[in-house]
Amino acid sequence: MNLVKLSTILLNMNQFQTVSTVDEPTKVRWVDMALRDDEIDYKLPFRRKQSSLRVFDGVLVYPAPSDYDELCYVDNDEMFYADRARFRYQSFNEFFEDKDNRNDLCEIMDGETTFIGCRYQTKSAQSITVDPAENAALYTCSGDASNPVLDNVFFKEGNGSIRFSIISNTGTAMIENTFTNISDSLYTRKYNFRYVYLSGLPTAISMRYGNDNADYLYFTATKQFSGQDFKINSWNLVAFDLNTASTVGTIDATKFAYQGLILTGAPTGTYYVDTSYVRSWELLDNFWYYHINAVKTNAGVYQTTFIGANTEDYDVTDYLIGTLEFANYIAYRASLMIAMDKGDDKLIPQVGALQKTSGEKIPQRYQMVKPIMTNLNWRFKSNPMSGYNRGLYGPRNIS
């Protein structure tokens, strides 16, 4: 296994006299700083990890794994190259602009959290419109919710949405509706999706999908399907897996005709619901990414640094994830920072040269795999009077 004990790194650092005079906890902190600095532009293959991504037609934003750091490679597992996804990795804005019909990927930073942007032309995944939310007669409200009406001015999709009011009192607001009967024997292979516009932030949204208000599947969401927090004054896409959902009553797969939303703790305001879907998924099981953890503890727990973020403690029997060559590079880098801190003008060039040589060899030995960002650009031609004076060209490598 490619693991090196912290005690080995510290022992190697102590071969430098100036470094050996520094107390051990301080040396460990310098090692952690060296690790975090090195993370910015290079990832070792030992930090590469395979997972999978369930993708749906019409859904663009997905949750990243909890230990996600950077994208490596994504594709389907089709046998022939012509059937592969051949994703194009794009910038945030170009991904959402969707200038052509390619399969696209991007990293989406929303606040302090990263999400996966994936536009994938599914081959077999179905998307069934359950209700377009354009007939207020099918809707009823109870609890803190009232007055469901059709709104043809403000909507997410189609030609309208259902607007309703919430006056905060009991802390529970429910909107329910019926729809044309759907028979679906394969419902356990699908998710139920629904758009809801929030003028205030509830603590949770419970979703129902079933035969009637006595026989249904349900799930309580505290975030959007993407993993993003609920957003005020915005359309939120919520969803749940019909296979793992809880059940009330008995489900008849030939008579789906009911759904509902319960907003818990929603403030007083005006809310909307729009189109709901039942969607099956396709699996991208070649989803490779680099994880954030540089350290594996002696107990088998992964963490980002040797010094625990919560404990402010460390254990010299914990391991750096990587080869001895990489561990030596980190030792040189940490020792260089110590030499600079101590003002050792003789040691700085010596250890700096060692770090430089070691640092140049590691990427040559262990190639990093990551997508190259490509964008589409307008090229203006020489004749401005031509009716064809601009065209769309791409992709262009901008990295």
CSV table of N, CA, C and O in Angstrom, one decimal, residues 17 41 43 59-60 66 94 128 146 189 194 237 250 301 311 326 337-338 349 355 359 375:
chain,number,residue,atom,x,y,z
A,17,GLN,N,19.6,20.1,10.8
A,17,GLN,CA,19.9,20.5,12.1
A,17,GLN,C,18.9,21.6,12.6
A,17,GLN,O,18.4,21.5,13.7
A,41,ASP,N,-2.8,22.5,-7.2
A,41,ASP,CA,-2.6,22.3,-8.6
A,41,ASP,C,-2.2,20.9,-9.0
A,41,ASP,O,-2.0,20.6,-10.1
A,43,LYS,N,-2.9,16.5,-8.0
A,43,LYS,CA,-3.5,15.5,-7.1
A,43,LYS,C,-2.8,14.1,-7.5
A,43,LYS,O,-2.7,13.8,-8.6
A,59,VAL,N,-32.5,17.0,-15.6
A,59,VAL,CA,-31.9,17.4,-14.3
A,59,VAL,C,-30.5,17.7,-14.5
A,59,VAL,O,-29.7,16.9,-15.1
A,60,LEU,N,-30.0,18.9,-14.0
A,60,LEU,CA,-28.7,19.4,-14.3
A,60,LEU,C,-27.7,19.4,-13.2
A,60,LEU,O,-26.5,19.2,-13.4
A,66,SER,N,-19.4,13.3,-0.4
A,66,SER,CA,-19.0,14.0,0.8
A,66,SER,C,-17.6,14.3,0.9
A,66,SER,O,-17.2,15.3,1.5
A,94,GLU,N,-20.9,28.6,-19.3
A,94,GLU,CA,-21.2,28.0,-20.6
A,94,GLU,C,-22.0,26.7,-20.4
A,94,GLU,O,-22.7,26.3,-21.2
A,128,ILE,N,-41.8,11.0,-17.0
A,128,ILE,CA,-43.2,11.1,-17.2
A,128,ILE,C,-43.7,12.3,-16.5
A,128,ILE,O,-43.4,12.5,-15.3
A,146,SER,N,-53.5,28.0,2.1
A,146,SER,CA,-54.9,28.3,1.7
A,146,SER,C,-54.9,28.9,0.3
A,146,SER,O,-53.9,29.3,-0.2
A,189,ARG,N,-38.2,1.9,-9.6
A,189,ARG,CA,-37.0,2.3,-10.4
A,189,ARG,C,-36.9,3.8,-10.6
A,189,ARG,O,-36.1,4.2,-11.4
A,194,ARG,N,-40.4,17.5,-8.1
A,194,ARG,CA,-41.4,18.5,-8.1
A,194,ARG,C,-40.7,19.9,-7.9
A,194,ARG,O,-39.8,20.0,-7.1
A,237,LEU,N,-36.0,22.5,-6.7
A,237,LEU,CA,-36.3,21.1,-7.2
A,237,LEU,C,-36.1,20.1,-6.1
A,237,LEU,O,-35.0,19.9,-5.7
A,250,THR,N,-51.4,1.0,1.6
A,250,THR,CA,-51.0,0.0,0.6
A,250,THR,C,-51.0,0.6,-0.8
A,250,THR,O,-51.9,1.3,-1.2
A,301,VAL,N,-9.4,5.7,9.7
A,301,VAL,CA,-10.2,6.8,9.4
A,301,VAL,C,-9.5,7.8,8.5
A,301,VAL,O,-8.3,8.1,8.7
A,311,THR,N,-10.0,18.0,17.0
A,311,THR,CA,-9.3,17.6,18.3
A,311,THR,C,-8.0,18.5,18.4
A,311,THR,O,-7.5,18.6,19.5
A,326,PHE,N,6.8,10.8,-2.6
A,326,PHE,CA,6.0,12.0,-2.3
A,326,PHE,C,6.1,12.4,-0.9
A,326,PHE,O,6.2,13.7,-0.6
A,337,MET,N,10.0,25.6,4.5
A,337,MET,CA,9.2,26.6,5.2
A,337,MET,C,9.8,26.9,6.6
A,337,MET,O,9.8,28.0,7.1
A,338,ILE,N,10.2,25.8,7.3
A,338,ILE,CA,10.8,26.0,8.6
A,338,ILE,C,12.1,26.8,8.5
A,338,ILE,O,12.4,27.7,9.3
A,349,PRO,N,18.6,27.5,0.4
A,349,PRO,CA,18.9,27.1,-1.0
A,349,PRO,C,19.1,25.6,-1.1
A,349,PRO,O,18.8,25.0,-2.1
A,355,GLN,N,13.8,20.1,-2.8
A,355,GLN,CA,12.3,20.2,-3.0
A,355,GLN,C,12.0,20.3,-4.5
A,355,GLN,O,11.1,19.7,-5.0
A,359,GLY,N,10.0,17.7,-6.5
A,359,GLY,CA,8.7,18.1,-7.0
A,359,GLY,C,8.6,18.0,-8.5
A,359,GLY,O,7.4,17.8,-9.0
A,375,ASN,N,-14.5,25.8,-23.9
A,375,ASN,CA,-15.6,26.7,-24.1
A,375,ASN,C,-15.8,26.9,-25.6
A,375,ASN,O,-14.9,26.8,-26.4
